[in-house]
C-alpha positions as YAML, in Angstrom:
chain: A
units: angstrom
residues:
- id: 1
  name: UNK
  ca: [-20.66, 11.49, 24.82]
- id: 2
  name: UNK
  ca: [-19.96, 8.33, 23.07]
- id: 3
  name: UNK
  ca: [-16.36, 6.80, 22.51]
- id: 4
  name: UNK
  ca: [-15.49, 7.35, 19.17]
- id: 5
  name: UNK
  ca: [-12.49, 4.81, 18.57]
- id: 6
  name: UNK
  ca: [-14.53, 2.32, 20.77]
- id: 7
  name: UNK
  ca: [-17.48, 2.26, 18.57]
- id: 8
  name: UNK
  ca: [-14.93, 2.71, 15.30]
- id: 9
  name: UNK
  ca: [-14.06, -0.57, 15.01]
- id: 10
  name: UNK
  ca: [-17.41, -2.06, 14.41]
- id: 11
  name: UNK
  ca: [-17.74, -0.91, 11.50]
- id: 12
  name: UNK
  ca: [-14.42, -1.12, 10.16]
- id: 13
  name: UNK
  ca: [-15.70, -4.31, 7.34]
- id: 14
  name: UNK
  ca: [-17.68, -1.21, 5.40]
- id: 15
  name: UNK
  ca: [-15.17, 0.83, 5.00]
- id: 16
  name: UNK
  ca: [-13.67, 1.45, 1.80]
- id: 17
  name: UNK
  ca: [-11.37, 3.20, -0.04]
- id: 18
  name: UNK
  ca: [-10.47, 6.73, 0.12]
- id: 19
  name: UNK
  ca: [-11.21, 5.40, 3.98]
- id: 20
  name: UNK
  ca: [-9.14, 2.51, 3.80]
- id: 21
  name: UNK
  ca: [-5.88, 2.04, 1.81]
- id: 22
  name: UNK
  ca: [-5.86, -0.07, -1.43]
- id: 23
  name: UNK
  ca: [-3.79, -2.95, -2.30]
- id: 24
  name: UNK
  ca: [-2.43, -0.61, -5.10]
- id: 25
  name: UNK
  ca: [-1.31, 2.18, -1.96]
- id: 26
  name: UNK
  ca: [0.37, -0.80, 0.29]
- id: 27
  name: UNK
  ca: [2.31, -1.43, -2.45]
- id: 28
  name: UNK
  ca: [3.52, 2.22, -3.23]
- id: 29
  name: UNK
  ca: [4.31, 2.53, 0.34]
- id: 30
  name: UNK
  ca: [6.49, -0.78, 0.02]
- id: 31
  name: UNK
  ca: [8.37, 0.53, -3.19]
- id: 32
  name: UNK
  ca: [8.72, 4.43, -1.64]
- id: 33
  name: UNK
  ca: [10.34, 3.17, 1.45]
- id: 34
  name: UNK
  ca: [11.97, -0.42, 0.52]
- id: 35
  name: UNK
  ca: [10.65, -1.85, 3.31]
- id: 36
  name: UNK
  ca: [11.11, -5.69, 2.90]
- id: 37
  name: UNK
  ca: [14.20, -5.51, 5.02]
- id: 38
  name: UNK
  ca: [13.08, -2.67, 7.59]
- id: 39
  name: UNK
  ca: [11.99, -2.63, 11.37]
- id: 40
  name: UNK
  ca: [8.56, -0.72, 11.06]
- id: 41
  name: UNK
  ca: [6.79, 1.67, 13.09]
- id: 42
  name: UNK
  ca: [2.76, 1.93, 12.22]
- id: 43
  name: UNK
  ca: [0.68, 4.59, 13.60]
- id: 44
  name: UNK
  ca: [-2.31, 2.85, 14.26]
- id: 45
  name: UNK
  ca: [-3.62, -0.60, 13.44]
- id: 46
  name: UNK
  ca: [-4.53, -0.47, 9.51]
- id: 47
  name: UNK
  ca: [-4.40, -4.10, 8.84]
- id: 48
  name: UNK
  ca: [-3.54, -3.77, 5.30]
- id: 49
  name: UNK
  ca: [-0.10, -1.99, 6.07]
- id: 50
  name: UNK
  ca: [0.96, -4.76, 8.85]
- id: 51
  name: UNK
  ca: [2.09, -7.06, 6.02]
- id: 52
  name: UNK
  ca: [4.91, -5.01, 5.23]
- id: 53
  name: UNK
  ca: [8.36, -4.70, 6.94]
- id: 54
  name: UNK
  ca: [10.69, -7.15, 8.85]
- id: 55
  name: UNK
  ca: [9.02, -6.76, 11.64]
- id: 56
  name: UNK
  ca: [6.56, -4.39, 12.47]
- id: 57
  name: UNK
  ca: [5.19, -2.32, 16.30]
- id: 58
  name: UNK
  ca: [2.07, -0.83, 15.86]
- id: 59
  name: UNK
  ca: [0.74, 1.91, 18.14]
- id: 60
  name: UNK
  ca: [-2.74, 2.65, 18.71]
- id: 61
  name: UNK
  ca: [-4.07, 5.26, 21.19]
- id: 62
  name: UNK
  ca: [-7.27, 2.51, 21.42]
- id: 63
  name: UNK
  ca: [-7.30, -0.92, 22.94]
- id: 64
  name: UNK
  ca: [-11.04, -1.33, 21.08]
- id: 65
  name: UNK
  ca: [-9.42, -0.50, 18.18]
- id: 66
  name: UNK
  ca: [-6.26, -2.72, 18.49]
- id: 67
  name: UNK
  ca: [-8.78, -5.91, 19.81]
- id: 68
  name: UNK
  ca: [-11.30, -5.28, 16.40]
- id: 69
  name: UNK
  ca: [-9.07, -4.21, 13.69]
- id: 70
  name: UNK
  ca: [-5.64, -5.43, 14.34]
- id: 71
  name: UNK
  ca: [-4.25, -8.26, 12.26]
- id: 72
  name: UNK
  ca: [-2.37, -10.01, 15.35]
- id: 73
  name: UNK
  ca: [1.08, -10.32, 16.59]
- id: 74
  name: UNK
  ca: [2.57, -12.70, 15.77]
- id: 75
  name: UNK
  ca: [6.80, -13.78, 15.94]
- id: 76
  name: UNK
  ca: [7.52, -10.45, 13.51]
- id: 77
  name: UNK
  ca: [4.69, -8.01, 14.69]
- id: 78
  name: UNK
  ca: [2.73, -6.75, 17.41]
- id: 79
  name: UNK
  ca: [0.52, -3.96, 18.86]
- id: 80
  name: UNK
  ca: [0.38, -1.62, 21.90]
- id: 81
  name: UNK
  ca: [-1.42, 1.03, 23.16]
- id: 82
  name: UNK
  ca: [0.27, 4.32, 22.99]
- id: 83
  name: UNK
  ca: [0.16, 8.22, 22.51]
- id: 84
  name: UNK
  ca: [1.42, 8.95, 18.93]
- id: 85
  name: UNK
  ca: [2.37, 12.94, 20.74]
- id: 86
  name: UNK
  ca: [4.30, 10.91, 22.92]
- id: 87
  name: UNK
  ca: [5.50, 7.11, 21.33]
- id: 88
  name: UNK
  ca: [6.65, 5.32, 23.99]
- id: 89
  name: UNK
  ca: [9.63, 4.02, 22.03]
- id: 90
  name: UNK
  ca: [13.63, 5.13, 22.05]
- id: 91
  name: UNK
  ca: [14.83, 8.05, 20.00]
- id: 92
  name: UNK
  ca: [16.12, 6.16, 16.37]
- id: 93
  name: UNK
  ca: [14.26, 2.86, 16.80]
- id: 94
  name: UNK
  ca: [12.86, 2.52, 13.55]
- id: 95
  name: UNK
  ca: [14.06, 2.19, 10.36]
- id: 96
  name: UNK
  ca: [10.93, 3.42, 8.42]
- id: 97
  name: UNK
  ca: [7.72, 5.21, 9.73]
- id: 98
  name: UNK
  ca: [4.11, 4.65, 8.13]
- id: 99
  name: UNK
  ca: [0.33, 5.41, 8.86]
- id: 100
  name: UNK
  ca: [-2.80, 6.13, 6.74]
- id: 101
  name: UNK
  ca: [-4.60, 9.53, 7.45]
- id: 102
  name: UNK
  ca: [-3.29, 9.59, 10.81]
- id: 103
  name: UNK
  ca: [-2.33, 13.15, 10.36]
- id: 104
  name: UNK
  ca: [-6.24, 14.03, 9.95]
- id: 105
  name: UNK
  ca: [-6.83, 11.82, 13.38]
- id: 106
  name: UNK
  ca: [-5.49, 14.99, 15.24]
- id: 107
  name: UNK
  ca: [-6.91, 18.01, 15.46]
- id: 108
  name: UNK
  ca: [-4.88, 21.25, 15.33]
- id: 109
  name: UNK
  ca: [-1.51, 22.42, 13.55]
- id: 110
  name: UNK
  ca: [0.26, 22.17, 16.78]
- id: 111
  name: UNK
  ca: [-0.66, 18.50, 16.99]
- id: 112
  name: UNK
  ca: [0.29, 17.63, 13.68]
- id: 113
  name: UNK
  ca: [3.54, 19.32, 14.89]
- id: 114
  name: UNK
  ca: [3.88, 17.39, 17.81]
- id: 115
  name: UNK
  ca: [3.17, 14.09, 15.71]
- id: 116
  name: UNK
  ca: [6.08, 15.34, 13.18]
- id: 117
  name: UNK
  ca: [8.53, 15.85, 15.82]
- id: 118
  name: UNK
  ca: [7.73, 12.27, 17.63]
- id: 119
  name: UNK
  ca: [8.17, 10.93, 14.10]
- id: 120
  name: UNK
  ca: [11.62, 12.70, 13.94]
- id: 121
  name: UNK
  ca: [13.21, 11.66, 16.94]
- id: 122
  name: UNK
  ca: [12.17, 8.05, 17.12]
- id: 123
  name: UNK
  ca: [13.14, 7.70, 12.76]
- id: 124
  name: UNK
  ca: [16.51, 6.34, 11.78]
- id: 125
  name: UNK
  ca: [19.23, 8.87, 10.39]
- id: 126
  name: UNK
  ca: [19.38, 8.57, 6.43]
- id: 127
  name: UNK
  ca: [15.68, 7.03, 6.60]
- id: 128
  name: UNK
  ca: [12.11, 7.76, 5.22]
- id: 129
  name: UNK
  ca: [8.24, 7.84, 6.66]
- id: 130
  name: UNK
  ca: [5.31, 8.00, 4.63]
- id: 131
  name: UNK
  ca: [2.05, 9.12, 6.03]
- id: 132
  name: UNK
  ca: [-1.27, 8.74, 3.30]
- id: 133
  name: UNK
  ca: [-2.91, 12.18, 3.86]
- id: 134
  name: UNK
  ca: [-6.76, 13.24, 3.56]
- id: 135
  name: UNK
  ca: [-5.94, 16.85, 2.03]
- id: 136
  name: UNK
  ca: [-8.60, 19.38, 1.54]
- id: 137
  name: UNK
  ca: [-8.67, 21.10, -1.53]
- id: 138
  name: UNK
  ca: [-7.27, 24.58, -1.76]
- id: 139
  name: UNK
  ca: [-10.80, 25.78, -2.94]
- id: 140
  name: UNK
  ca: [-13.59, 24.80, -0.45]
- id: 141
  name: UNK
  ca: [-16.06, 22.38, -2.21]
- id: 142
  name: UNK
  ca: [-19.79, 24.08, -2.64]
- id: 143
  name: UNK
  ca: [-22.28, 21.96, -0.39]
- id: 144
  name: UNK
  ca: [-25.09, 22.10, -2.73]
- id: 145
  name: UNK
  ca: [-22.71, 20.91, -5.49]
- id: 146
  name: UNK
  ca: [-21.66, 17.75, -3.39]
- id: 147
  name: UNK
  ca: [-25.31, 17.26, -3.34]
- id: 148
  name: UNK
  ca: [-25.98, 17.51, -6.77]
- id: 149
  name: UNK
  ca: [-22.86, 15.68, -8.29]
- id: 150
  name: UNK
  ca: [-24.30, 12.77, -5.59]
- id: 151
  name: UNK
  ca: [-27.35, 12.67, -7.24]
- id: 152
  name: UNK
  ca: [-26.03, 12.57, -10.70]
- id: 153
  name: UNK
  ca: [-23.74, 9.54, -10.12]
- id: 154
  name: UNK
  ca: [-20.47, 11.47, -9.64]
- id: 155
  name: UNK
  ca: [-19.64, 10.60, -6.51]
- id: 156
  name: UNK
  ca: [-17.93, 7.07, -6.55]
- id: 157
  name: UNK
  ca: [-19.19, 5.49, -2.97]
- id: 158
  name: UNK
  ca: [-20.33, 6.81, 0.43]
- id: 159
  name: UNK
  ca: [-17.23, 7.25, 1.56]
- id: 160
  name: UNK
  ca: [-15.99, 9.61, -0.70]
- id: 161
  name: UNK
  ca: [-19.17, 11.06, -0.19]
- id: 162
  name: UNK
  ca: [-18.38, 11.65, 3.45]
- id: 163
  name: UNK
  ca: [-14.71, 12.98, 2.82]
- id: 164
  name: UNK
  ca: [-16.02, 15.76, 0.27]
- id: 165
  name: UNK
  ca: [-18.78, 16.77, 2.82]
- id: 166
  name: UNK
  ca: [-16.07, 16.69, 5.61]
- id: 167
  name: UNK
  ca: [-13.72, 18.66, 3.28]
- id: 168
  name: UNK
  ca: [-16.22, 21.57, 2.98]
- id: 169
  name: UNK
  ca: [-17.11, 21.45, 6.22]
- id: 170
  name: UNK
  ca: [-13.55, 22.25, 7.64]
- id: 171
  name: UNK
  ca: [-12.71, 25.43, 9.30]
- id: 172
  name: UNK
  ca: [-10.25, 27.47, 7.15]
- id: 173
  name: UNK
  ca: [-7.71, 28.35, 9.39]
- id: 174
  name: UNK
  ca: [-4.17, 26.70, 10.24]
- id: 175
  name: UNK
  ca: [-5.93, 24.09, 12.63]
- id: 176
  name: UNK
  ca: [-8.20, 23.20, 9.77]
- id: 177
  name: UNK
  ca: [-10.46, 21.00, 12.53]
- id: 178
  name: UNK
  ca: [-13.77, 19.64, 11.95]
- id: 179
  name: UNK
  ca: [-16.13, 18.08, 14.45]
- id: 180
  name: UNK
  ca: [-17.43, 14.56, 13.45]
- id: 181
  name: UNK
  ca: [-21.06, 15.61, 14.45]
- id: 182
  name: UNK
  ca: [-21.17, 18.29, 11.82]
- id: 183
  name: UNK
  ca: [-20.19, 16.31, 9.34]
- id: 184
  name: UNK
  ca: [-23.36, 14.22, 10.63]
- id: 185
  name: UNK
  ca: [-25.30, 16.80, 10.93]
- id: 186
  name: UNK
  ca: [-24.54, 18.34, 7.51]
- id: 187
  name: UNK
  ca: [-24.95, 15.10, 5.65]
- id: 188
  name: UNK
  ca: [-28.72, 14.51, 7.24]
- id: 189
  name: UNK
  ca: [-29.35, 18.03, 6.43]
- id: 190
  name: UNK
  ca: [-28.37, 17.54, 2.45]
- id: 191
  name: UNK
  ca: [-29.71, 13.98, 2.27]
- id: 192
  name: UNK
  ca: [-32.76, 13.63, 4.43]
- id: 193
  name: UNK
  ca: [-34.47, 10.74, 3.34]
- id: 194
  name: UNK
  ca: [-31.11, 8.10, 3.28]
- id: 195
  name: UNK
  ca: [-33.48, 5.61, 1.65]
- id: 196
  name: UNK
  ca: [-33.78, 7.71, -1.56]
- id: 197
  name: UNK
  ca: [-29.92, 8.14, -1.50]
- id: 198
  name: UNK
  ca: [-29.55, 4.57, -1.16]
- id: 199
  name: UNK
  ca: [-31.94, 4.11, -4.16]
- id: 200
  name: UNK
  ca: [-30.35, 6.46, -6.50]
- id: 201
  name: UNK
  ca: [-26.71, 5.66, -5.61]
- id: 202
  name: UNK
  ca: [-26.73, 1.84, -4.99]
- id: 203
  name: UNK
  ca: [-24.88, 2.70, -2.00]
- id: 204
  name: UNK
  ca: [-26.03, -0.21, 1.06]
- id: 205
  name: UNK
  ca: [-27.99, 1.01, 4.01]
- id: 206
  name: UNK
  ca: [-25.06, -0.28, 5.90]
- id: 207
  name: UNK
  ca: [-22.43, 1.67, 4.26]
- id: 208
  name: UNK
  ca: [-24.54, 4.78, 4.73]
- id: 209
  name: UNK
  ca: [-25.40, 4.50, 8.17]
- id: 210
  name: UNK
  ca: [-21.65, 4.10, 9.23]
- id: 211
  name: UNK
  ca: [-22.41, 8.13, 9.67]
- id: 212
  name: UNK
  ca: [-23.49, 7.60, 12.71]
- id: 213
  name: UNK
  ca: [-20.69, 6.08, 14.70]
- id: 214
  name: UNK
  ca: [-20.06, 10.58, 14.97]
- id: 215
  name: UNK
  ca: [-23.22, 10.78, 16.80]
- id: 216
  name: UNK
  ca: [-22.28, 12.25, 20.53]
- id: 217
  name: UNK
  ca: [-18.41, 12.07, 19.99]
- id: 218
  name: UNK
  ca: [-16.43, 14.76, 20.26]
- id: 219
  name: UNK
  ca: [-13.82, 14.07, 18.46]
- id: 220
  name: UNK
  ca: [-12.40, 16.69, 15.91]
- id: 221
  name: UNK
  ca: [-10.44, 15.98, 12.47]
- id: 222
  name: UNK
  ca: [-8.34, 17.91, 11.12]
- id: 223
  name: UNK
  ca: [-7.76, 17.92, 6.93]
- id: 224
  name: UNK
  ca: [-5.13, 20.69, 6.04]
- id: 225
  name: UNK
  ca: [-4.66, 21.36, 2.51]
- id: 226
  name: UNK
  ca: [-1.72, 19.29, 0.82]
- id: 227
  name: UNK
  ca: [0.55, 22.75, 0.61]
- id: 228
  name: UNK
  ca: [0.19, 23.35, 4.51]
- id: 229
  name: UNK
  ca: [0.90, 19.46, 5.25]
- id: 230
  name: UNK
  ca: [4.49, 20.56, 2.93]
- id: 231
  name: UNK
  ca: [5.06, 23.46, 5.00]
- id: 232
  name: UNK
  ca: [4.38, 21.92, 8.49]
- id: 233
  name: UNK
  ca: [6.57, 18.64, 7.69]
- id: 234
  name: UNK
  ca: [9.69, 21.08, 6.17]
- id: 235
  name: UNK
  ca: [9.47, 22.25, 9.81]
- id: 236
  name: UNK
  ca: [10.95, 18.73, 10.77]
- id: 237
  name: UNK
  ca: [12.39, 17.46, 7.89]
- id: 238
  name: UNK
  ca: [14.98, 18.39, 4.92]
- id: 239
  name: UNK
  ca: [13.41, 15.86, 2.24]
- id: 240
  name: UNK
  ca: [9.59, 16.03, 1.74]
- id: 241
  name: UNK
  ca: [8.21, 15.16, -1.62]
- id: 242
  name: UNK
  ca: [4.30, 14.08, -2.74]
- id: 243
  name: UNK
  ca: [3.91, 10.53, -4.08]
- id: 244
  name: UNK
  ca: [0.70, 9.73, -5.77]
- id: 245
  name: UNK
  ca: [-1.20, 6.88, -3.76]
- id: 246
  name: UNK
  ca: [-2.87, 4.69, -6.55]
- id: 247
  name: UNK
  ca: [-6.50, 5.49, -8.61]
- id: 248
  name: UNK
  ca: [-9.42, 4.67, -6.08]
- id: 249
  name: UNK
  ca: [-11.79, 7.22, -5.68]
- id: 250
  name: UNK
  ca: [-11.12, 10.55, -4.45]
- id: 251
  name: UNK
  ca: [-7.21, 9.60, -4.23]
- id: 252
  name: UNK
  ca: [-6.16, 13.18, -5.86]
- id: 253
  name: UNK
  ca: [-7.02, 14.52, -2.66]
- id: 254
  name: UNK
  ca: [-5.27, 11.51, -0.76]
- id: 255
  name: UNK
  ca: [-1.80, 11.38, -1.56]
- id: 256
  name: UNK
  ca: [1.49, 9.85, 0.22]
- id: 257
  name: UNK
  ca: [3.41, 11.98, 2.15]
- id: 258
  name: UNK
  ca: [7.14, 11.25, 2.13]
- id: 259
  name: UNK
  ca: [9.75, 12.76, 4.29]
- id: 260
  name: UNK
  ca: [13.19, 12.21, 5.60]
- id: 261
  name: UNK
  ca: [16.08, 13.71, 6.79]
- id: 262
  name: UNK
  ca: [14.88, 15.13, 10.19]
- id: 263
  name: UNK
  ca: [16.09, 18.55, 11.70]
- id: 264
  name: UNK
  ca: [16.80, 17.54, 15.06]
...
């Protein structure tokens, strides 16, 4: 089996947006948390969020990751590797929290949990996190639709493209897990011939292929619908509210996630 977050990296330059957040979303997370004068945690190493803050720790379970996608420390930020379940930081270090779709990087309920509780006790009294969230639609998405609104031009890039089939593939249960090599395996099975898809989309070879980095992992995502993300963070927290993150495509499905107030 391969390492996922090892091979990740390489092929973080063709990533775009839903996959990556916009200029547009780093600034909604700056103006939902005030964060020009804040000591920042980041859950993982999204180089467009390390601009923002005072200063800034960011925590990555992946030294491959950290070593191809981080931005750099420098005298007001810096990386380490570390278990989000388990942040190896005090209890109230931080003044605000952030990440993009790191709540779809685990995969069950009672990991998102354990992510919303490590959240809580290491967050400021009186302060706010805000987590970007891949949220599956309350209605499952029809495969052979995906296909078809492809082929018509309706779907935006291959990323989005990859989300949607990801989406439908989910399990619909309270993990709401999905195994990276079915999304694979269901996107070769609906487009067979990627040269025809690259034809009638305009979509690069390159983009496309960045499927395969889920060949022989075994990791699992997880993308619970937005109303179960609610639930599972007014578990922890007294404030929770849903910010729009910006227009990009598929970004109704991608909103922030802001909470504060823990229930410790």
């Amino acid at each position: 089996m391969t390492n996922h977050w090892d091979n990740y990296h390489r092929h973080w330059r063709l990533l775009d947006a839903p996959l990556r957040p916009t200029a547009e979303t780093v600034g909604i997370f700056e103006r939902e948390l005030d964060l020009g004068n804040a000591d920042v945690l980041l859950l993982g190493v999204t180089p467009e969020l390390a601009v923002l803050g005072k200063s800034m720790l960011a925590i990555d379970q992946s030294a491959t990751m950290i070593s191809g996608v981080w931005a750099g420390d420098n005298v007001s930020r810096r990386a380490m590797a570390g278990n989000w379940l388990d942040l190896p930081v005090a209890r109230a270090s931080f003044d605000a929290i952030i990440g993009d779709g790191c709540l779809s990087a685990v995969d069950s309920k009672a990991a998102r949990g354990l992510l919303f509780g490590e959240i809580a006790r290491v967050l400021q009294p009186g302060r706010w996190a805000a987590i970007r969230v891949f949220a599956r639609p309350e209605t499952a998405d029809d495969l052979c639709g995906i296909e078809a609104l492809t082929l018509a031009g309706g779907v935006e890039n291959f990323h989005a493209l990859k989300w949607r089939i990801a989406m439908a593939c989910t399990a619909d249960d309270c993990d709401s897990s999905v195994d990276v090599q079915a999304i694979r395996a269901t996107f070769d099975r609906l487009f067979q011939d990627r040269e025809v898809l690259a034809a009638r989309t305009g979509w690069s070879m390159a983009s496309i292929n960045t499927i395969d980095v889920y060949a022989g992992s075994e990791t699992r995502y997880s993308f619970a619908t937005l109303a179960m993300l609610v639930d599972e963070a007014n578990a922890w927290f007294d404030q929770v509210r849903v910010v729009p993150s910006g227009s990009y495509p598929l970004a109704e499905r991608c909103p922030l996630l802001v909470f504060g107030s823990a229930k410790l």
